[in-house]
Amino acid sequence: MVHLKRGFLPLVFALALCCAGTAAAQQAADLTPRCSFVSPDPAKAASVLSDQTYLTYLTLPQDGALDITLPEGARCAGLYCNFSGLPAPCDVLGQTSDGGWAVLARVDISFVNNYIALPPTAGALRLQAHGETRISELRVLGEGDLPAWVQTWRTFEGKADLMLVVAHPDDEYVFLGGTLPYYCGQLHKKTLVVYMTTGYTRRRNELLDGLWASGVRDYPVLCEYRDGYTHLISYAFNLWGGRDAVYRRVTKLVRLYQPDVVVTMDIKNGEDKHGMHRAAADAAVNAVALAADPAYAPDGAGGPGVWQVRKLYVHLYPKNRVILPWDTLTLSAFGGKTAADVAREAFHMHVSQRKTRHKVYLCNPYDSKDFGLYSSTVGPDEQRNDFFEHIPAQPQ
C-alpha cells in the first residue's frame, strides 16, 4: 500500500487554505520536478525524495551530501525536508562562481518536518549532513509566500496555556477529540502536546501532519519511550525506564512550561484497556501534584521552580464531569467546520493508522467529549463545557 503524505492530499490543501487566511498574491513555486539530484546513496535513486511516501528514504552518511541542480533561471528560497528519524545537524550550501561552496544555512534543530529558509539562490545547492541522516521527502521551493502545507515549526518558548499528555500519536484526536482544533486552532491557546511514545519512525511525521492540520504551530515534546501493547500499567512504566523516572521527566515539563490546564487520558481503564494510556494519564496526574510540591526536587525535576497547574482534566473521569460539544462546536478558523470534523481530518493524517478500528469517538465507550475535572485551584466548573472556565484569558 502506498502511504500518501499530508502535503500531497487534496483534503489537506483545502484544510490548510482554510487556516491560511487571505490568499497570497504570489505563492512560492515547487521547483522539485524540474531539479536534478545527485546522491551518495547507491542503493536508492533520488526519486524516493518525491514519491509521496514516508516508507522510503535516501540516506546521507556522515558528511555525505545531496547535490541539487536548480532549473535554469529559477531561484530557490527554501528546502522543505521530511526526515525519516531524527536528523543530524546539517548545512545547506550554495555553489559560488569559482565552483566552490558557501554555507547558506546551518540547521541543528531535530525537527523531522523542517523548512529551511535560504537567501534566494540560483544554480546549485548542496545539503550536507554532519551525521547519518535519512531524508524521506524533499521539496525545493522558489520565491514567494509558502504554500499552506509547508510546516514551519516553532521551538516552544515561554509559558503554556494548555498541555496535553498522551501515550501515542493519534490519541490526541481518537480520545481527546476536538481539543486541539478548538483551543489551539480556533482560540489560539498556547498549546504543548507531550507524546510518551511515537512508535515506529514514520509516525513522527504523521503526528506533525495531524498537529499542523489542527492549527498547532509549536513543536511537540517527543519523549521517545518504547512502544508496546500491554494491559499492565507496570509493564508500560518498566518499558519507559521506571515509574519514578517518568514522573521526574513529566514533572520537569510541567514546571518548565507552566501550563494553566493539563488534559490527559483515561487513568482507570486506559480507554481500551491499554496500559500505556493508563501510564500516560498516571504520569500526568502525579506530575501535576509533584510540580506544586516544593519538597519534590530530585535531579532533573527542579526546572524553574514549583508550579501549580490550575485545572487538570482526565478523559472519562466519572467525577465533576465536563462535556465538550465537539460535534456541534463550529470553528471559523476552519471555514465553519466543527471541532469533530477537523479532528477527523487530523486523524486522517495518521496514514499508518487508517486501517485500525479506531476513529474519533463521539459516543460511548470512549466518548472524546467526556472528561472529568480531576483537580482545580479555581473552583468547580459551573457551565461544564470549557476547560478554561474561571481562567481569565491571557494577552497573546
Tab-separated table of C-alpha atoms in Angstrom:
chain	number	residue	atom	x	y	z
A	1	MET	CA	0.000	0.000	0.000
A	2	VAL	CA	1.309	3.457	-0.859
A	3	HIS	CA	1.164	5.763	2.148
A	4	LEU	CA	0.460	9.291	0.939
A	5	LYS	CA	1.713	12.262	2.899
A	6	ARG	CA	-0.364	15.089	4.230
A	7	GLY	CA	1.185	17.714	1.993
A	8	PHE	CA	0.061	15.958	-1.159
A	9	LEU	CA	-3.540	15.204	-0.285
A	10	PRO	CA	-6.270	17.430	-1.758
A	11	LEU	CA	-8.097	17.207	1.573
A	12	VAL	CA	-5.169	18.781	3.354
A	13	PHE	CA	-4.689	21.513	0.786
A	14	ALA	CA	-8.302	22.511	1.393
A	15	LEU	CA	-7.904	22.368	5.167
A	16	ALA	CA	-4.674	24.321	5.126
A	17	LEU	CA	-6.189	27.014	2.938
A	18	CYS	CA	-8.996	27.443	5.441
A	19	CYS	CA	-6.385	28.079	8.124
A	20	ALA	CA	-4.226	30.327	5.995
A	21	GLY	CA	-6.467	33.365	5.830
A	22	THR	CA	-6.124	35.717	2.878
A	23	ALA	CA	-4.617	34.120	-0.202
A	24	ALA	CA	-1.102	35.182	-1.037
A	25	ALA	CA	-0.515	37.332	-4.086
A	26	GLN	CA	2.292	35.056	-5.269
A	27	GLN	CA	2.864	31.584	-3.912
A	28	ALA	CA	6.291	30.010	-3.964
A	29	ALA	CA	6.594	27.558	-6.845
A	30	ASP	CA	7.517	23.923	-6.221
A	31	LEU	CA	10.698	23.595	-8.284
A	32	THR	CA	11.302	19.958	-7.354
A	33	PRO	CA	10.115	18.294	-10.589
A	34	ARG	CA	12.498	20.469	-12.627
A	35	CYS	CA	15.547	19.923	-10.400
A	36	SER	CA	18.172	17.201	-10.747
A	37	PHE	CA	19.667	15.379	-7.766
A	38	VAL	CA	22.918	13.521	-7.129
A	39	SER	CA	23.063	11.399	-4.009
A	40	PRO	CA	25.776	9.332	-2.261
A	41	ASP	CA	23.283	6.527	-1.584
A	42	PRO	CA	23.948	3.985	-4.369
A	43	ALA	CA	21.137	1.711	-3.229
A	44	LYS	CA	18.368	4.204	-3.887
A	45	ALA	CA	17.528	6.630	-6.636
A	46	ALA	CA	16.889	10.255	-5.766
A	47	SER	CA	13.330	9.689	-6.970
A	48	VAL	CA	12.446	8.476	-3.460
A	49	LEU	CA	12.612	12.130	-2.424
A	50	SER	CA	9.354	12.864	-4.216
A	51	ASP	CA	7.474	9.558	-4.208
A	52	GLN	CA	4.933	10.821	-1.656
A	53	THR	CA	5.521	8.170	0.976
A	54	TYR	CA	7.181	8.121	4.380
A	55	LEU	CA	8.097	4.462	3.841
A	56	THR	CA	11.072	5.213	1.575
A	57	TYR	CA	14.091	7.371	2.255
A	58	LEU	CA	17.505	8.326	0.977
A	59	THR	CA	20.439	8.002	3.386
A	60	LEU	CA	23.183	10.589	3.730
A	61	PRO	CA	26.184	9.192	5.622
A	62	GLN	CA	28.170	11.377	7.990
A	63	ASP	CA	29.475	14.334	5.951
A	64	GLY	CA	27.604	12.965	2.936
A	65	ALA	CA	25.883	15.431	0.634
A	66	LEU	CA	22.888	15.636	-1.655
A	67	ASP	CA	23.585	17.913	-4.643
A	68	ILE	CA	20.672	19.760	-6.214
A	69	THR	CA	20.854	21.486	-9.597
A	70	LEU	CA	18.144	24.110	-9.940
A	71	PRO	CA	16.284	24.744	-13.201
A	72	GLU	CA	17.821	27.454	-15.361
A	73	GLY	CA	16.598	30.901	-14.434
A	74	ALA	CA	14.968	29.794	-11.175
A	75	ARG	CA	15.956	30.772	-7.664
A	76	CYS	CA	15.393	28.632	-4.583
A	77	ALA	CA	14.281	30.316	-1.346
A	78	GLY	CA	13.993	27.234	0.831
A	79	LEU	CA	14.014	23.460	1.221
A	80	TYR	CA	11.183	21.563	2.906
A	81	CYS	CA	12.532	18.284	4.289
A	82	ASN	CA	10.683	15.344	5.802
A	83	PHE	CA	13.325	13.337	7.651
A	84	SER	CA	12.969	9.655	8.423
A	85	GLY	CA	14.100	9.551	12.025
A	86	LEU	CA	15.778	12.349	13.919
A	87	PRO	CA	18.178	14.211	11.613
A	88	ALA	CA	21.760	15.112	12.392
A	89	PRO	CA	22.838	18.761	12.128
A	90	CYS	CA	23.300	19.767	8.516
A	91	ASP	CA	24.379	22.654	6.303
A	92	VAL	CA	22.861	23.963	3.100
A	93	LEU	CA	25.497	25.339	0.749
A	94	GLY	CA	25.296	27.278	-2.491
A	95	GLN	CA	27.787	26.982	-5.322
A	96	THR	CA	29.957	30.037	-5.861
A	97	SER	CA	31.107	31.497	-9.171
A	98	ASP	CA	34.527	29.827	-8.837
A	99	GLY	CA	32.973	26.368	-8.348
A	100	GLY	CA	33.364	26.292	-4.578
A	101	TRP	CA	30.663	26.110	-1.925
A	102	ALA	CA	29.486	28.680	0.633
A	103	VAL	CA	27.244	27.970	3.617
A	104	LEU	CA	23.786	29.490	3.210
A	105	ALA	CA	22.113	27.998	6.289
A	106	ARG	CA	23.039	25.832	9.260
A	107	VAL	CA	20.388	23.559	10.722
A	108	ASP	CA	20.852	21.911	14.103
A	109	ILE	CA	17.227	21.555	15.259
A	110	SER	CA	15.901	17.996	15.162
A	111	PHE	CA	12.510	18.743	13.611
A	112	VAL	CA	11.567	15.767	11.466
A	113	ASN	CA	9.431	18.003	9.225
A	114	ASN	CA	11.631	21.040	8.706
A	115	TYR	CA	11.522	24.068	6.416
A	116	ILE	CA	14.985	25.530	5.825
A	117	ALA	CA	14.768	29.148	4.665
A	118	LEU	CA	17.540	30.302	2.297
A	119	PRO	CA	18.587	33.543	0.665
A	120	PRO	CA	17.264	33.331	-2.923
A	121	THR	CA	19.854	31.250	-4.753
A	122	ALA	CA	20.293	30.151	-8.361
A	123	GLY	CA	22.492	27.428	-9.837
A	124	ALA	CA	23.243	24.586	-7.447
A	125	LEU	CA	22.679	23.693	-3.813
A	126	ARG	CA	24.187	21.081	-1.524
A	127	LEU	CA	22.571	19.587	1.582
A	128	GLN	CA	25.374	18.200	3.741
A	129	ALA	CA	24.741	16.159	6.881
A	130	HIS	CA	27.152	16.002	9.832
A	131	GLY	CA	25.886	12.603	10.911
A	132	GLU	CA	23.915	9.857	9.236
A	133	THR	CA	20.598	11.330	8.122
A	134	ARG	CA	17.682	9.823	6.229
A	135	ILE	CA	15.523	12.041	4.027
A	136	SER	CA	12.086	10.696	3.203
A	137	GLU	CA	10.809	13.625	1.125
A	138	LEU	CA	12.263	16.903	-0.073
A	139	ARG	CA	10.670	19.883	-1.793
A	140	VAL	CA	12.653	22.687	-3.437
A	141	LEU	CA	10.659	25.919	-3.217
A	142	GLY	CA	11.063	29.173	-5.096
A	143	GLU	CA	10.470	32.744	-4.003
A	144	GLY	CA	7.094	33.896	-2.725
A	145	ASP	CA	4.697	33.044	0.061
A	146	LEU	CA	4.940	29.474	1.281
A	147	PRO	CA	2.144	27.034	0.435
A	148	ALA	CA	0.000	26.304	3.488
A	149	TRP	CA	1.157	22.661	3.555
A	150	VAL	CA	4.754	23.653	4.322
A	151	GLN	CA	5.243	23.208	8.066
A	152	THR	CA	7.302	25.981	9.676
A	153	TRP	CA	7.559	24.769	13.243
A	154	ARG	CA	8.480	26.950	16.212
A	155	THR	CA	10.502	25.807	19.193
A	156	PHE	CA	8.183	26.144	22.182
A	157	GLU	CA	9.167	29.115	24.308
A	158	GLY	CA	7.635	30.676	27.378
A	159	LYS	CA	4.569	29.633	29.303
A	160	ALA	CA	1.853	27.278	28.030
A	161	ASP	CA	-1.867	27.791	28.373
A	162	LEU	CA	-2.633	24.138	27.699
A	163	MET	CA	-0.649	20.902	27.893
A	164	LEU	CA	-1.870	17.561	26.546
A	165	VAL	CA	-0.183	14.379	27.782
A	166	VAL	CA	-0.947	11.364	25.577
A	167	ALA	CA	0.565	7.937	25.059
A	168	HIS	CA	0.718	7.646	21.252
A	169	PRO	CA	0.334	9.751	18.117
A	170	ASP	CA	-3.383	9.945	17.205
A	171	ASP	CA	-4.575	9.560	20.835
A	172	GLU	CA	-4.979	13.359	20.842
A	173	TYR	CA	-7.883	13.012	18.351
A	174	VAL	CA	-9.244	9.499	18.920
A	175	PHE	CA	-9.765	10.059	22.650
A	176	LEU	CA	-9.371	13.822	23.208
A	177	GLY	CA	-11.478	14.782	20.199
A	178	GLY	CA	-11.573	18.426	19.154
A	179	THR	CA	-9.352	19.733	21.961
A	180	LEU	CA	-6.541	20.861	19.655
A	181	PRO	CA	-8.646	22.258	16.783
A	182	TYR	CA	-10.778	24.282	19.204
A	183	TYR	CA	-8.371	25.506	21.844
A	184	CYS	CA	-5.262	25.885	19.691
A	185	GLY	CA	-6.535	26.294	16.123
A	186	GLN	CA	-9.588	28.427	16.934
A	187	LEU	CA	-8.842	30.159	20.257
A	188	HIS	CA	-5.044	30.304	19.791
A	189	LYS	CA	-4.276	28.972	23.234
A	190	LYS	CA	-0.557	28.350	23.509
A	191	THR	CA	-0.516	24.575	23.462
A	192	LEU	CA	2.139	21.935	24.059
A	193	VAL	CA	1.489	18.277	23.244
A	194	VAL	CA	3.582	15.664	25.070
A	195	TYR	CA	3.803	12.204	23.465
A	196	MET	CA	5.162	9.427	25.649
A	197	THR	CA	5.981	7.180	22.693
A	198	THR	CA	5.960	7.732	18.948
A	199	GLY	CA	6.214	4.091	17.926
A	200	TYR	CA	7.860	3.456	14.591
A	201	THR	CA	9.628	6.110	12.551
A	202	ARG	CA	7.025	7.468	10.167
A	203	ARG	CA	4.554	8.103	12.975
A	204	ARG	CA	6.639	11.128	13.950
A	205	ASN	CA	5.982	12.672	10.550
A	206	GLU	CA	2.319	11.731	10.691
A	207	LEU	CA	1.801	13.253	14.121
A	208	LEU	CA	3.258	16.535	12.859
A	209	ASP	CA	0.975	16.404	9.832
A	210	GLY	CA	-2.004	15.992	12.158
A	211	LEU	CA	-0.920	18.761	14.513
A	212	TRP	CA	-0.354	21.152	11.614
A	213	ALA	CA	-3.841	20.391	10.286
A	214	SER	CA	-5.217	21.167	13.775
A	215	GLY	CA	-3.622	24.601	13.910
A	216	VAL	CA	-0.723	23.683	16.215
A	217	ARG	CA	2.492	25.537	15.359
A	218	ASP	CA	4.717	24.836	18.392
A	219	TYR	CA	6.793	21.674	18.057
A	220	PRO	CA	5.668	18.952	20.497
A	221	VAL	CA	7.655	17.069	23.105
A	222	LEU	CA	8.531	13.561	21.881
A	223	CYS	CA	9.611	11.521	24.889
A	224	GLU	CA	10.596	8.594	22.636
A	225	TYR	CA	9.804	5.888	25.168
A	226	ARG	CA	9.443	2.346	23.825
A	227	ASP	CA	6.057	1.339	22.477
A	228	GLY	CA	4.293	-1.949	23.096
A	229	TYR	CA	0.788	-3.196	23.751
A	230	THR	CA	0.015	-4.198	27.302
A	231	HIS	CA	-2.890	-4.226	29.724
A	232	LEU	CA	-0.488	-3.616	32.607
A	233	ILE	CA	0.490	-0.120	33.700
A	234	SER	CA	3.503	-1.603	35.498
A	235	TYR	CA	4.775	-3.134	32.249
A	236	ALA	CA	4.406	0.221	30.475
A	237	PHE	CA	6.427	2.010	33.149
A	238	ASN	CA	9.091	-0.700	33.034
A	239	LEU	CA	9.448	-0.192	29.277
A	240	TRP	CA	9.780	3.543	29.879
A	241	GLY	CA	12.597	3.244	32.404
A	242	GLY	CA	10.650	3.079	35.647
A	243	ARG	CA	7.733	4.931	37.203
A	244	ASP	CA	9.875	7.370	39.221
A	245	ALA	CA	11.970	8.327	36.198
A	246	VAL	CA	8.838	9.041	34.159
A	247	TYR	CA	7.353	11.117	36.987
A	248	ARG	CA	10.547	13.170	37.168
A	249	ARG	CA	10.526	13.825	33.439
A	250	VAL	CA	6.903	14.882	33.182
A	251	THR	CA	7.153	16.956	36.364
A	252	LYS	CA	10.082	18.795	34.834
A	253	LEU	CA	7.980	19.541	31.746
A	254	VAL	CA	5.120	20.886	33.879
A	255	ARG	CA	7.487	23.115	35.834
A	256	LEU	CA	9.297	24.275	32.726
A	257	TYR	CA	6.251	25.165	30.593
A	258	GLN	CA	3.849	26.133	33.412
A	259	PRO	CA	0.521	25.199	31.807
A	260	ASP	CA	-2.692	26.567	33.289
A	261	VAL	CA	-4.623	23.499	32.130
A	262	VAL	CA	-3.452	19.897	31.658
A	263	VAL	CA	-5.583	17.358	29.778
A	264	THR	CA	-4.774	13.661	29.685
A	265	MET	CA	-6.178	10.192	29.026
A	266	ASP	CA	-8.284	7.686	30.960
A	267	ILE	CA	-6.419	6.822	34.139
A	268	LYS	CA	-8.715	3.979	35.254
A	269	ASN	CA	-9.154	1.801	32.175
A	270	GLY	CA	-6.760	3.334	29.652
A	271	GLU	CA	-9.768	3.784	27.332
A	272	ASP	CA	-9.481	0.391	25.612
A	273	LYS	CA	-7.616	-1.286	28.499
A	274	HIS	CA	-4.260	-0.076	27.161
A	275	GLY	CA	-1.621	0.037	29.875
A	276	MET	CA	0.320	2.791	28.125
A	277	HIS	CA	-2.756	5.025	28.079
A	278	ARG	CA	-3.087	4.491	31.825
A	279	ALA	CA	0.626	5.162	32.330
A	280	ALA	CA	0.461	8.453	30.393
A	281	ALA	CA	-2.511	9.576	32.492
A	282	ASP	CA	-0.923	8.398	35.730
A	283	ALA	CA	2.285	10.287	34.899
A	284	ALA	CA	0.334	13.457	34.125
A	285	VAL	CA	-1.772	13.291	37.297
A	286	ASN	CA	1.238	12.683	39.533
A	287	ALA	CA	3.398	15.253	37.745
A	288	VAL	CA	0.756	17.937	38.338
A	289	ALA	CA	0.824	17.158	42.064
A	290	LEU	CA	4.612	16.876	42.282
A	291	ALA	CA	5.210	20.077	40.297
A	292	ALA	CA	3.394	22.034	43.014
A	293	ASP	CA	5.281	20.374	45.858
A	294	PRO	CA	8.320	22.438	46.974
A	295	ALA	CA	9.704	19.376	48.737
A	296	TYR	CA	9.943	17.492	45.430
A	297	ALA	CA	13.221	18.430	43.775
A	298	PRO	CA	15.080	15.328	42.580
A	299	ASP	CA	17.786	15.711	39.976
A	300	GLY	CA	16.224	16.700	36.668
A	301	ALA	CA	12.844	17.711	38.122
A	302	GLY	CA	13.710	21.110	39.540
A	303	GLY	CA	13.063	23.191	36.440
A	304	PRO	CA	12.481	26.892	37.104
A	305	GLY	CA	10.701	26.183	40.392
A	306	VAL	CA	7.410	24.797	41.626
A	307	TRP	CA	4.311	25.311	39.504
A	308	GLN	CA	0.660	24.932	40.403
A	309	VAL	CA	-1.484	23.834	37.479
A	310	ARG	CA	-4.893	25.464	37.792
A	311	LYS	CA	-7.007	22.680	36.302
A	312	LEU	CA	-6.401	19.035	35.427
A	313	TYR	CA	-8.863	17.127	33.246
A	314	VAL	CA	-8.856	13.361	32.775
A	315	HIS	CA	-10.696	11.633	29.939
A	316	LEU	CA	-13.704	9.593	31.113
A	317	TYR	CA	-13.097	10.534	34.761
A	318	PRO	CA	-16.537	9.996	36.358
A	319	LYS	CA	-16.466	12.864	38.877
A	320	ASN	CA	-17.040	16.565	38.112
A	321	ARG	CA	-17.918	15.665	34.543
A	322	VAL	CA	-17.441	18.132	31.712
A	323	ILE	CA	-18.905	17.558	28.252
A	324	LEU	CA	-17.195	19.292	25.328
A	325	PRO	CA	-19.540	19.728	22.323
A	326	TRP	CA	-17.049	18.834	19.603
A	327	ASP	CA	-19.738	17.687	17.169
A	328	THR	CA	-21.668	20.977	17.284
A	329	LEU	CA	-18.898	23.486	18.006
A	330	THR	CA	-18.214	25.313	14.713
A	331	LEU	CA	-14.794	26.844	14.068
A	332	SER	CA	-14.457	29.968	11.918
A	333	ALA	CA	-10.703	29.343	11.662
A	334	PHE	CA	-11.505	26.177	9.720
A	335	GLY	CA	-14.217	27.536	7.439
A	336	GLY	CA	-17.126	26.665	9.733
A	337	LYS	CA	-16.259	23.003	10.208
A	338	THR	CA	-16.956	21.509	13.605
A	339	ALA	CA	-14.167	20.675	16.027
A	340	ALA	CA	-15.007	17.000	15.438
A	341	ASP	CA	-14.706	17.456	11.653
A	342	VAL	CA	-11.216	18.928	11.993
A	343	ALA	CA	-10.215	16.235	14.493
A	344	ARG	CA	-11.266	13.585	11.964
A	345	GLU	CA	-9.231	15.248	9.233
A	346	ALA	CA	-6.227	15.460	11.546
A	347	PHE	CA	-6.617	11.773	12.431
A	348	HIS	CA	-6.729	11.038	8.687
A	349	MET	CA	-3.153	12.381	8.512
A	350	HIS	CA	-2.091	9.325	10.524
A	351	VAL	CA	-1.985	7.221	7.379
A	352	SER	CA	-0.453	4.190	9.084
A	353	GLN	CA	-3.456	4.012	11.433
A	354	ARG	CA	-6.275	4.248	8.903
A	355	LYS	CA	-6.906	0.516	8.863
A	356	THR	CA	-7.165	0.218	12.631
A	357	ARG	CA	-10.563	0.018	14.282
A	358	HIS	CA	-10.126	3.439	15.872
A	359	LYS	CA	-11.758	6.718	14.917
A	360	VAL	CA	-12.567	9.992	16.639
A	361	TYR	CA	-15.040	8.653	19.184
A	362	LEU	CA	-18.108	10.833	19.818
A	363	CYS	CA	-20.113	8.311	21.814
A	364	ASN	CA	-19.545	5.541	24.329
A	365	PRO	CA	-17.470	3.638	25.214
A	366	TYR	CA	-14.619	6.105	24.543
A	367	ASP	CA	-16.548	9.348	24.021
A	368	SER	CA	-13.962	12.072	23.322
A	369	LYS	CA	-16.411	14.706	24.603
A	370	ASP	CA	-16.477	13.245	28.113
A	371	PHE	CA	-13.952	14.421	30.736
A	372	GLY	CA	-13.794	14.920	34.464
A	373	LEU	CA	-12.222	17.782	36.399
A	374	TYR	CA	-9.660	15.845	38.438
A	375	SER	CA	-8.257	18.826	40.343
A	376	SER	CA	-8.739	22.597	40.378
A	377	THR	CA	-7.407	25.658	42.184
A	378	VAL	CA	-10.147	27.894	40.739
A	379	GLY	CA	-13.186	26.049	41.989
A	380	PRO	CA	-15.613	23.656	40.324
A	381	ASP	CA	-16.902	24.145	36.806
A	382	GLU	CA	-20.395	25.571	36.546
A	383	GLN	CA	-21.080	25.588	32.804
A	384	ARG	CA	-19.233	22.267	32.451
A	385	ASN	CA	-18.315	22.788	28.796
A	386	ASP	CA	-14.994	24.618	28.801
A	387	PHE	CA	-11.556	23.576	30.049
A	388	PHE	CA	-10.743	27.256	30.684
A	389	GLU	CA	-13.831	28.165	32.704
A	390	HIS	CA	-12.799	30.510	35.552
A	391	ILE	CA	-9.361	31.091	33.991
A	392	PRO	CA	-9.027	34.636	32.584
A	393	ALA	CA	-7.676	34.851	29.044
A	394	GLN	CA	-4.048	35.909	28.859
A	395	PRO	CA	-2.825	38.514	26.333
A	396	GLN	CA	-1.491	36.770	23.239
